[in-house]
PDB file of C-alpha atoms in Angstrom:
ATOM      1  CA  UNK A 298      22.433 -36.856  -2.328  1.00 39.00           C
ATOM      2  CA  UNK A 299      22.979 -33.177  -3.406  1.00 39.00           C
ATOM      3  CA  UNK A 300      24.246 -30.398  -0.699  1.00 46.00           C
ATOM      4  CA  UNK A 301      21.183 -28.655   0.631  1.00 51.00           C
ATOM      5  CA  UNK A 302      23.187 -25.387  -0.551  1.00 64.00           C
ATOM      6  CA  UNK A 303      23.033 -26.773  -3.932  1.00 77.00           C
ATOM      7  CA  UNK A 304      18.747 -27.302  -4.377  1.00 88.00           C
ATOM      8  CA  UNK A 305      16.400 -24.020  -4.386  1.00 94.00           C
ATOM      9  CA  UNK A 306      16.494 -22.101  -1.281  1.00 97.00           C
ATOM     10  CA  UNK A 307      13.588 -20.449   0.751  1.00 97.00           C
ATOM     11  CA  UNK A 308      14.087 -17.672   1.835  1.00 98.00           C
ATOM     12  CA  UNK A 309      11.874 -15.419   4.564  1.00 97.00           C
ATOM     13  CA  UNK A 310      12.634 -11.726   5.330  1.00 97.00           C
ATOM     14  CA  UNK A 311      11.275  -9.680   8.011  1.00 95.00           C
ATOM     15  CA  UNK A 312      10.856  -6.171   6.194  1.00 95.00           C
ATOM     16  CA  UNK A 313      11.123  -3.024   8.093  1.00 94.00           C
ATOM     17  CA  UNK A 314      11.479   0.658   7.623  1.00 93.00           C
ATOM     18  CA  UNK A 315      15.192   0.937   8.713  1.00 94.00           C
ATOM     19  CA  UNK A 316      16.573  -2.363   9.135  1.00 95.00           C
ATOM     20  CA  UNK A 317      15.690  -5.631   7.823  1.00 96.00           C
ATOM     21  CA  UNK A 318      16.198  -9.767   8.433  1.00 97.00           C
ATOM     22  CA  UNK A 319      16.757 -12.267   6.080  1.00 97.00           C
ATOM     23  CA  UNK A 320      16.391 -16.044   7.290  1.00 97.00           C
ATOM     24  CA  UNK A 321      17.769 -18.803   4.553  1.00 97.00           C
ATOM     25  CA  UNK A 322      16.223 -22.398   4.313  1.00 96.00           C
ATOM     26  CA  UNK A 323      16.852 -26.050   2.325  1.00 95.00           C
ATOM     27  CA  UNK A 324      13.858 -27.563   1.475  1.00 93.00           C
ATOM     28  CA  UNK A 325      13.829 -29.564   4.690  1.00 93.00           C
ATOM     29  CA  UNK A 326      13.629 -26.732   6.779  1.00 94.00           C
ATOM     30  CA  UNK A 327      17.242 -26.990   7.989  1.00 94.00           C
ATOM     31  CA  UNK A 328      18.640 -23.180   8.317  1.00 95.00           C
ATOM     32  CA  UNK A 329      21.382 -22.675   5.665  1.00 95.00           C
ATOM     33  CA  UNK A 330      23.849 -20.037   7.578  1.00 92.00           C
ATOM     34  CA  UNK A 331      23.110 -17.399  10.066  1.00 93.00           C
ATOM     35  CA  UNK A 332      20.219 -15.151  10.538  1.00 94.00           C
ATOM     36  CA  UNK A 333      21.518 -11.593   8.333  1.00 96.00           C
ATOM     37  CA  UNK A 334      20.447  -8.120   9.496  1.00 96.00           C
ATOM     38  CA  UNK A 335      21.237  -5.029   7.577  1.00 96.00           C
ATOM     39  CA  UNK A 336      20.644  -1.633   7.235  1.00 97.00           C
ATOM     40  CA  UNK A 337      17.979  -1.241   4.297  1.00 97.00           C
ATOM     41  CA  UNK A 338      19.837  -0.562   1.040  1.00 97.00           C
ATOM     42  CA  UNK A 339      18.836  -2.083  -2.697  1.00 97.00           C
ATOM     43  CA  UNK A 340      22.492  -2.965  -3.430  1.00 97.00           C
ATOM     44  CA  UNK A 341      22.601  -4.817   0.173  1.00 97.00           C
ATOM     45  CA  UNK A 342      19.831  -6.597  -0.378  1.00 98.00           C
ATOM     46  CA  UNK A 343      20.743  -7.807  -3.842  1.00 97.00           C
ATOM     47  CA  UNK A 344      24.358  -8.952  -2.062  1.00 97.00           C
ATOM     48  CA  UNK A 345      23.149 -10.788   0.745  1.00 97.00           C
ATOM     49  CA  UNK A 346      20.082 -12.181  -1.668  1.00 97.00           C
ATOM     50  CA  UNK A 347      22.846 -13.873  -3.737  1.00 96.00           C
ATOM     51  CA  UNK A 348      24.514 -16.245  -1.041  1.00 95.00           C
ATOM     52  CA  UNK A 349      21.387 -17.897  -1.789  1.00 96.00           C
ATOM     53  CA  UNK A 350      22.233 -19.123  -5.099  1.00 94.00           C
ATOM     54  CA  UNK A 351      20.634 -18.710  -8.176  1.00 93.00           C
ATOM     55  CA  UNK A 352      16.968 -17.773  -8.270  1.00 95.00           C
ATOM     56  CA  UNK A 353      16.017 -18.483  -4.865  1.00 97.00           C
ATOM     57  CA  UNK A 354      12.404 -18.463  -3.315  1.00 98.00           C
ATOM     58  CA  UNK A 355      11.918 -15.130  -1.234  1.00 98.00           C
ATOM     59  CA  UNK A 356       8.983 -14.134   0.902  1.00 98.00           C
ATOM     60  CA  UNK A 357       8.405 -10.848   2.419  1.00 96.00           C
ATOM     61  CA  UNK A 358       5.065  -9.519   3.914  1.00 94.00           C
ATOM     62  CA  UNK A 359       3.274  -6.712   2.010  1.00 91.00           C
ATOM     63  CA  UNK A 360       3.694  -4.218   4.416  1.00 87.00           C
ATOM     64  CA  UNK A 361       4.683  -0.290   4.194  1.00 84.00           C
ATOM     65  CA  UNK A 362       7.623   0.291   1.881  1.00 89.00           C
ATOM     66  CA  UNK A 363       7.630  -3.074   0.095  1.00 96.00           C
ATOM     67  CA  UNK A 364       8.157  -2.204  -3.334  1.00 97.00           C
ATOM     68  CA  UNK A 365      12.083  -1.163  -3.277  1.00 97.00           C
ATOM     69  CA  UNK A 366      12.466  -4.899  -2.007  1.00 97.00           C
ATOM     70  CA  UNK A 367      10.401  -6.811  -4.689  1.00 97.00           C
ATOM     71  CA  UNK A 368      11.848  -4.768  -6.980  1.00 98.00           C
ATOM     72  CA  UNK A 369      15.854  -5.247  -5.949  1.00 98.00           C
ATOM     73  CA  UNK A 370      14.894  -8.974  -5.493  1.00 98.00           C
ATOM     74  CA  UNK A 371      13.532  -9.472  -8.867  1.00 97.00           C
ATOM     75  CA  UNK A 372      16.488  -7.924 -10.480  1.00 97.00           C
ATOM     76  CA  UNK A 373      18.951 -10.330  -8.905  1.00 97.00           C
ATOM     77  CA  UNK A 374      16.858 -13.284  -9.991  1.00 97.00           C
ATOM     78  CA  UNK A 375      14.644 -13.964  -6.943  1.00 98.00           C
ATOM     79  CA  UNK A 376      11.318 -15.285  -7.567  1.00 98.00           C
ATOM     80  CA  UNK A 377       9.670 -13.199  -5.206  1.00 98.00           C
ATOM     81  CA  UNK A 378       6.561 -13.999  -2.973  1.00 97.00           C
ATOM     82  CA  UNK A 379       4.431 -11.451  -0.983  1.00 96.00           C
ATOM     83  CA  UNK A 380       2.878 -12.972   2.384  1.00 96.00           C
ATOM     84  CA  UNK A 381      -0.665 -10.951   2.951  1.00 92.00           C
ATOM     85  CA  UNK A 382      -0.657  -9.371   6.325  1.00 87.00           C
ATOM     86  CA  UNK A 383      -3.703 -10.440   7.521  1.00 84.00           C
ATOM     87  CA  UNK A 384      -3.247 -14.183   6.824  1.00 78.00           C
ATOM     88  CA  UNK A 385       0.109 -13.720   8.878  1.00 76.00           C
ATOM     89  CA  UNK A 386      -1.455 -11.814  11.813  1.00 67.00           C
ATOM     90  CA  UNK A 387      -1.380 -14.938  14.021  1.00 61.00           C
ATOM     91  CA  UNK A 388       2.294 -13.847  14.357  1.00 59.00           C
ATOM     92  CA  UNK A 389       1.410 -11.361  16.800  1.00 56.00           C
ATOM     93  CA  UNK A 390      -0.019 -13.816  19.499  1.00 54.00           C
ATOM     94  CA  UNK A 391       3.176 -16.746  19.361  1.00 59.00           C
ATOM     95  CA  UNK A 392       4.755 -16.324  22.980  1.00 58.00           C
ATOM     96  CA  UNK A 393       8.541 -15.756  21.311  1.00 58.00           C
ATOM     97  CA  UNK A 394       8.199 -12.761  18.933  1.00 72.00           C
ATOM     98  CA  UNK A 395      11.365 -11.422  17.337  1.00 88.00           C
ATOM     99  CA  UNK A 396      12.331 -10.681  13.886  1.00 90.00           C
ATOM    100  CA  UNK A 397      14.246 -13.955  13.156  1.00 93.00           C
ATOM    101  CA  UNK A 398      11.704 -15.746  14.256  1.00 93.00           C
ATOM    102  CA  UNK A 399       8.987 -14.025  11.536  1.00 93.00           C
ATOM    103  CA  UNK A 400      11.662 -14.408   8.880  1.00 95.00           C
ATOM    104  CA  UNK A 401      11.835 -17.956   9.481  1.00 95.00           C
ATOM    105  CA  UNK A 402       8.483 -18.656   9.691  1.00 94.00           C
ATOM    106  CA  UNK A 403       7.043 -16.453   6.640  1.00 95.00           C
ATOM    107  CA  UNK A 404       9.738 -18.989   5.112  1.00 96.00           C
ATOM    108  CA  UNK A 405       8.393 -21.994   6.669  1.00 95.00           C
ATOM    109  CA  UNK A 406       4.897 -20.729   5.579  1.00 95.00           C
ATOM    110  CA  UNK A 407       6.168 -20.606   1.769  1.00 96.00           C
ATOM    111  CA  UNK A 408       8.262 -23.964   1.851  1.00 95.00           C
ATOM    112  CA  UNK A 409       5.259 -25.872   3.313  1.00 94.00           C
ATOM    113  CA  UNK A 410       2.953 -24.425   1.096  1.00 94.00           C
ATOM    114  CA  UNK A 411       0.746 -22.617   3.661  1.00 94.00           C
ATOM    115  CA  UNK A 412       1.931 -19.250   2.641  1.00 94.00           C
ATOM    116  CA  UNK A 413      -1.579 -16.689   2.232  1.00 93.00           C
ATOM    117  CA  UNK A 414      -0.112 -15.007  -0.349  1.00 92.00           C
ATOM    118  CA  UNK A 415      -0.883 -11.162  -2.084  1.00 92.00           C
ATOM    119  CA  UNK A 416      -0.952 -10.292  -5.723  1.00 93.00           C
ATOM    120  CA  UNK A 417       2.873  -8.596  -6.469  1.00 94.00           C
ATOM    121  CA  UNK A 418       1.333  -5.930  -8.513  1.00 95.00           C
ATOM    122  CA  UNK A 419       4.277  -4.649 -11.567  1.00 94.00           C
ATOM    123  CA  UNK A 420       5.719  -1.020 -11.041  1.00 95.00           C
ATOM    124  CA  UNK A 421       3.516   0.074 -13.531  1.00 95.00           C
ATOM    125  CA  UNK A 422      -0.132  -0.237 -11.808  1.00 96.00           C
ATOM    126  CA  UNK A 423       1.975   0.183  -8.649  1.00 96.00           C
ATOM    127  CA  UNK A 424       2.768   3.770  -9.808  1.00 96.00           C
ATOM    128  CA  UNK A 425      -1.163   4.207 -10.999  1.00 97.00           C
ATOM    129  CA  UNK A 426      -2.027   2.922  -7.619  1.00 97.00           C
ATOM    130  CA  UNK A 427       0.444   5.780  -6.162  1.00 97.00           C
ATOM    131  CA  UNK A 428      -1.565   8.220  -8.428  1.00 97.00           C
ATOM    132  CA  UNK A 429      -5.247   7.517  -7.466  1.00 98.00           C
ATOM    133  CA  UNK A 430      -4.659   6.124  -3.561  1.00 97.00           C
ATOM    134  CA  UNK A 431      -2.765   9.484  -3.295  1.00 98.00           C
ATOM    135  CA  UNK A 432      -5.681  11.262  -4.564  1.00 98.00           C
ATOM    136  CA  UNK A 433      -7.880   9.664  -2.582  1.00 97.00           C
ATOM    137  CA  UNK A 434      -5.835  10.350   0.486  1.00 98.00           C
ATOM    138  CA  UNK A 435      -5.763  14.300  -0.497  1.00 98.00           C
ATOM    139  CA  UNK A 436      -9.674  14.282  -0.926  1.00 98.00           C
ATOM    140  CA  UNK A 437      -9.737  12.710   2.283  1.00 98.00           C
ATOM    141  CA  UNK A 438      -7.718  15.295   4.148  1.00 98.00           C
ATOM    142  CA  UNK A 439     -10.116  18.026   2.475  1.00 98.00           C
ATOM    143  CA  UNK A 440     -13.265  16.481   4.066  1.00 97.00           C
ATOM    144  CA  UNK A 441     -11.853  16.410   7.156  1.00 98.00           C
ATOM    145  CA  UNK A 442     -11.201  20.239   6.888  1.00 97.00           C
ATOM    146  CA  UNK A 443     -14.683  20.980   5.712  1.00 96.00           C
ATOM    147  CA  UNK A 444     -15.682  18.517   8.673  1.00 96.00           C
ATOM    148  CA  UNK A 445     -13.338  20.647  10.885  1.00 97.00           C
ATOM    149  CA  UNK A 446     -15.422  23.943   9.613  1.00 97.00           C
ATOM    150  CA  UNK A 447     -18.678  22.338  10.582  1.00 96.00           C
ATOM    151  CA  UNK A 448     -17.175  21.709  13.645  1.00 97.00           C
ATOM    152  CA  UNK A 449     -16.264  25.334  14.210  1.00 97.00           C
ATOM    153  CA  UNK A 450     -20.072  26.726  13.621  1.00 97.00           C
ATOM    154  CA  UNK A 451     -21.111  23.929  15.790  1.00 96.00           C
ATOM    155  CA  UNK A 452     -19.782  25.397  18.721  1.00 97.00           C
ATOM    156  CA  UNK A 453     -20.684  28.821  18.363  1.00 97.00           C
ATOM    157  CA  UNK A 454     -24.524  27.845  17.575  1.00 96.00           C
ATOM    158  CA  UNK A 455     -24.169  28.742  14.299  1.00 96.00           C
ATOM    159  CA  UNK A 456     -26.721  27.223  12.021  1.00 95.00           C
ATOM    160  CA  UNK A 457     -25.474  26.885   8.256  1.00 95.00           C
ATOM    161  CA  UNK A 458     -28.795  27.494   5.945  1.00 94.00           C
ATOM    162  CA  UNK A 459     -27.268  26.442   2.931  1.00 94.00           C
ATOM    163  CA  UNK A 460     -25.706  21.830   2.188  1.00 90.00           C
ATOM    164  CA  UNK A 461     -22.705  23.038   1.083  1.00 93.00           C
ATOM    165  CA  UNK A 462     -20.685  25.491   3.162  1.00 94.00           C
ATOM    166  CA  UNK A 463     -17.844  25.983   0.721  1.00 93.00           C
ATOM    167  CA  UNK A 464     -19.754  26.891  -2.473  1.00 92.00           C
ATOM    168  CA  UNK A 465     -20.454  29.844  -3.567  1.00 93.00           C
ATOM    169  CA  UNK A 466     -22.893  31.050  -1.261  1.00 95.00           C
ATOM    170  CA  UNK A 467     -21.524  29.018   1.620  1.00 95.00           C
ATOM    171  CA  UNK A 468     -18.449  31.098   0.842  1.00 95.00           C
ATOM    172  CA  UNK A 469     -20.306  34.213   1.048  1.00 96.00           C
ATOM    173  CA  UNK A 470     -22.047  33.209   4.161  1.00 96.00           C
ATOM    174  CA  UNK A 471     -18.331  32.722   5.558  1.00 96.00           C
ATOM    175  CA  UNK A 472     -17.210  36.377   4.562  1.00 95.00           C
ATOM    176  CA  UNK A 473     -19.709  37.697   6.193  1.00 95.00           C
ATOM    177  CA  UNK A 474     -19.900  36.157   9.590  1.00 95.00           C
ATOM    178  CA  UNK A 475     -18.399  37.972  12.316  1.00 94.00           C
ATOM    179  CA  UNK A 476     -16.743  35.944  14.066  1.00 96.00           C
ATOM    180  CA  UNK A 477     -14.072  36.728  16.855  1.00 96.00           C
ATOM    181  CA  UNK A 478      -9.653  36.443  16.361  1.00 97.00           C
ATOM    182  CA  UNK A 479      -9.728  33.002  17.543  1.00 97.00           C
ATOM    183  CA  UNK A 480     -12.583  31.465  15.121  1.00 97.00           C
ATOM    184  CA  UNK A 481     -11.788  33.539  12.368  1.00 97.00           C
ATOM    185  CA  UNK A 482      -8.018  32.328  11.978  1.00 97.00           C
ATOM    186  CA  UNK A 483      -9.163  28.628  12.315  1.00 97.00           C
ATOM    187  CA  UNK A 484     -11.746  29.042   9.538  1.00 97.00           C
ATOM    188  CA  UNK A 485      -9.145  31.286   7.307  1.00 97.00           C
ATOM    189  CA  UNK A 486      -6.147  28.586   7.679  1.00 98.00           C
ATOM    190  CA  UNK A 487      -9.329  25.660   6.752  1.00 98.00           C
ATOM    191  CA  UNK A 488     -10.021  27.094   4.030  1.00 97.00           C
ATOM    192  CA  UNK A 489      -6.606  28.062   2.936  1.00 97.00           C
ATOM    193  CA  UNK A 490      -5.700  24.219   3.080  1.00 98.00           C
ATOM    194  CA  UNK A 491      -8.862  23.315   1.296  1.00 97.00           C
ATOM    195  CA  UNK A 492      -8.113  25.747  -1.875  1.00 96.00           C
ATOM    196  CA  UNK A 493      -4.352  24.385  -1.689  1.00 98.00           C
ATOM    197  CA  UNK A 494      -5.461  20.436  -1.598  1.00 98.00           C
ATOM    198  CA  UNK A 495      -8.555  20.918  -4.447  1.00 97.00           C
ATOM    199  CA  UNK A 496      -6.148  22.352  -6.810  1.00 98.00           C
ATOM    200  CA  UNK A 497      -3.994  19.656  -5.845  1.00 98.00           C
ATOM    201  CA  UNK A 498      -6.496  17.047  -6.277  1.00 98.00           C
ATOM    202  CA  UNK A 499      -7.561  18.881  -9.636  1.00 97.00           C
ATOM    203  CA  UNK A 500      -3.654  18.240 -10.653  1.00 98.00           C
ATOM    204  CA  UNK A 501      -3.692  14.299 -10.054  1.00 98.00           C
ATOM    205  CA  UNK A 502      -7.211  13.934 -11.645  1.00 97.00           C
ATOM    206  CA  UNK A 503      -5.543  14.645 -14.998  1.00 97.00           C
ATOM    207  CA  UNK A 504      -2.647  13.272 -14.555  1.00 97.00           C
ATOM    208  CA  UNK A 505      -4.825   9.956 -13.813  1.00 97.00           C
ATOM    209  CA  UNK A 506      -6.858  10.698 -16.414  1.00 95.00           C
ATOM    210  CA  UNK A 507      -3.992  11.165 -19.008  1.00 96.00           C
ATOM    211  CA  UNK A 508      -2.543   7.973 -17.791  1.00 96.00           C
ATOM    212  CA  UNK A 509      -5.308   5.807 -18.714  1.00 97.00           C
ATOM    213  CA  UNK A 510      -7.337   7.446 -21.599  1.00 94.00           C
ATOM    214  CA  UNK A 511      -5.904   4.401 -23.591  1.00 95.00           C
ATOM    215  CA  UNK A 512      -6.813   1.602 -21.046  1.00 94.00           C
ATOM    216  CA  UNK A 513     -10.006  -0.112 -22.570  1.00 93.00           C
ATOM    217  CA  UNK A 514     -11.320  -1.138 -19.160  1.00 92.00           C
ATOM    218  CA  UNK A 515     -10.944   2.226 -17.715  1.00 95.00           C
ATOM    219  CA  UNK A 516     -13.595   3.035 -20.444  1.00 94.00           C
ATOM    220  CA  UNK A 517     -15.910   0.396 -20.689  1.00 93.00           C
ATOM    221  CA  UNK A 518     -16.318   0.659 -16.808  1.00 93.00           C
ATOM    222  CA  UNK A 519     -17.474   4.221 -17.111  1.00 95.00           C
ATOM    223  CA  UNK A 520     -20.377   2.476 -19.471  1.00 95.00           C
ATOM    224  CA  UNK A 521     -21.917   1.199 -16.003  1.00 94.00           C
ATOM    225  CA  UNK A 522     -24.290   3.768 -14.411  1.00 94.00           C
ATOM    226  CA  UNK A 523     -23.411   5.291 -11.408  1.00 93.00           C
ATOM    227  CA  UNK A 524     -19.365   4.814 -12.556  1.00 95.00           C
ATOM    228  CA  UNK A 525     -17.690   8.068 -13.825  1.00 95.00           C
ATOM    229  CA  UNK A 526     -14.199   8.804 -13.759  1.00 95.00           C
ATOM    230  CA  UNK A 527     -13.020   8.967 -10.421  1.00 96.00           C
ATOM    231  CA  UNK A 528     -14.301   5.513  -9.638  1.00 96.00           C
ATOM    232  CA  UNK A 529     -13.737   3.915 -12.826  1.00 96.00           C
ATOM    233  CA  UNK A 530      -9.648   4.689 -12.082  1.00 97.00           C
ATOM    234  CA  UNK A 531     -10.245   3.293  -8.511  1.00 96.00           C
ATOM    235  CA  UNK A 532     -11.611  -0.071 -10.313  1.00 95.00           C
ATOM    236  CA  UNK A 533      -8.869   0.014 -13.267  1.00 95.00           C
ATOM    237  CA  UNK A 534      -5.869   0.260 -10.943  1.00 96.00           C
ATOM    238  CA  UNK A 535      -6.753  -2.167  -8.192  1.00 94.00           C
ATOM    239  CA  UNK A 536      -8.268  -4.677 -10.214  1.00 93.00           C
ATOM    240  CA  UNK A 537      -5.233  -4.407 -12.564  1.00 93.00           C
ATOM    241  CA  UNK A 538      -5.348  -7.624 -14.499  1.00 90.00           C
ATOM    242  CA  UNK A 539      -8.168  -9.122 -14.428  1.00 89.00           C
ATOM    243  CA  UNK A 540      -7.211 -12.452 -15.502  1.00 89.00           C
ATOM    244  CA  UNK A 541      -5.534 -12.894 -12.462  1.00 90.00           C
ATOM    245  CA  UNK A 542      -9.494 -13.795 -11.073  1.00 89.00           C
ATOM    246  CA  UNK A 543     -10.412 -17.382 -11.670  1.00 87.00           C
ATOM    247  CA  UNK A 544     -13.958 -16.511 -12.097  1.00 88.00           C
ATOM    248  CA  UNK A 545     -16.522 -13.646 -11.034  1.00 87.00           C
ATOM    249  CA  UNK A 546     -16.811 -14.888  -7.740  1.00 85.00           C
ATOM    250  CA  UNK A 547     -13.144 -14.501  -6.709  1.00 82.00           C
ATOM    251  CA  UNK A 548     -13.012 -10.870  -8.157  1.00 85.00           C
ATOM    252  CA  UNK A 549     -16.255  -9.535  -6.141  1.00 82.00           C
ATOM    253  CA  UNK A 550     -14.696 -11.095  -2.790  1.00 75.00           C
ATOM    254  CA  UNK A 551     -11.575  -8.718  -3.565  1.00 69.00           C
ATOM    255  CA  UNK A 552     -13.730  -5.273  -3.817  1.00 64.00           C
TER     256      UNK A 552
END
């Protein structure tokens, strides 16, 4: 019978933003050498990555800063696996809790077959995802100023006559309110940020747009009513491939 060390190995690490765990496995389940933590590093990875042999079965969870990992793990001939983070939460509520112990099991899950995996989207819609999430974020942050502003006429009884405060006459209504030091600055530095984050958000609209004036979907998407742009981009990049959906069913329980 063959050397555990020389069949496919499993392989479960416990990702985090500094420092990081890797747990090895046989197909058994026996441990193959000593739990390995190391400073996060691409080139460190790919080292400690290779005492597993060639191309062996890797599992990390598809939590914040992921990429660099899939990515270094691919290129030294991993077949990588990403564990989704809410099929793993039962983690949280075991009794022992440690980061061996989550390498190790994310491993177990994988070897057993049990593992609830996520799509490993390629660097290239995980670059348009970077593009329109970002925007999204940025648009985000400007509501909350405007909501901020609101906020501000709220308190001093101030009732706004017109639905949008920072158009053109909301802007003039602005000027033209006297309001004291205090009120004044907050309003100034909300609308500073706002003018700063919609040019901003103006900037990564055609960068987006640039990006996927060739992608067919992106298009036909935009055919639907109610879709223009914005929204078809949000559909192109998260959807990605498509054919990665079975059937109809399995796509509309992902949106």
């Amino acid at each position: 019978m063959s050397s555990p060390y020389d069949c496919v190995q499993w392989v479960g690490m416990d990702l985090h933003r500094r420092r990081s765990v890797l747990v090895r496995m046989a197909a058994d389940g026996q441990r193959l050498g000593k739990m390995v933590r190391f400073n996060n590093d691409p080139a460190r990875l790919k080292r400690e990555i290779a005492k597993a042999g060639p191309h062996p079965k890797v599992v990390l969870e598809a939590t914040l800063g992921w990429y660099w990992a899939a990515d270094a793990l691919a290129e030294a001939g991993a077949e990588v696996h990403l564990a989704h983070p809410l099929g793993v939460k039962a983690f949280s509520y075991r009794r022992v809790k440690n980061d061996e112990r989550d390498a190790a099991d994310l491993a177990d899950l994988m070897r057993l077959g049990r593992l609830p995996e996520a799509w490993l989207a390629p660097p290239e819609t995980r670059e348009l995802r970077e593009l329109v999430r970002g925007r999204h974020k940025l648009v985000s942050l400007r509501t909350s100023c405007h909501n901020q502003a609101h906020g501000v006429m709220g308190k001093l009884g101030i009732v706004v006559p017109m639905s949008d405060l920072f158009g053109t006459t909301g802007i003039a209504f602005l000027d033209e309110l006297p309001l004291s030091a205090g009120y004044a600055a907050r309003v100034r530095a909300l609308r500073a940020v706002m003018h700063e984050l919609s040019q901003q958000i103006g900037m990564l609209g055609k960068e987006i747009a640039a990006r996927l004036a060739s992608d067919t979907g992106y298009r036909a998407i935009q055919k639907i009513g109610g879709i223009g742009p914005v929204l078809a981009a949000v559909f192109t990049v998260e959807i990605a491939d498509v054919t990665r959906f079975p059937d109809p069913q399995h796509l509309s329980r992902q949106l």
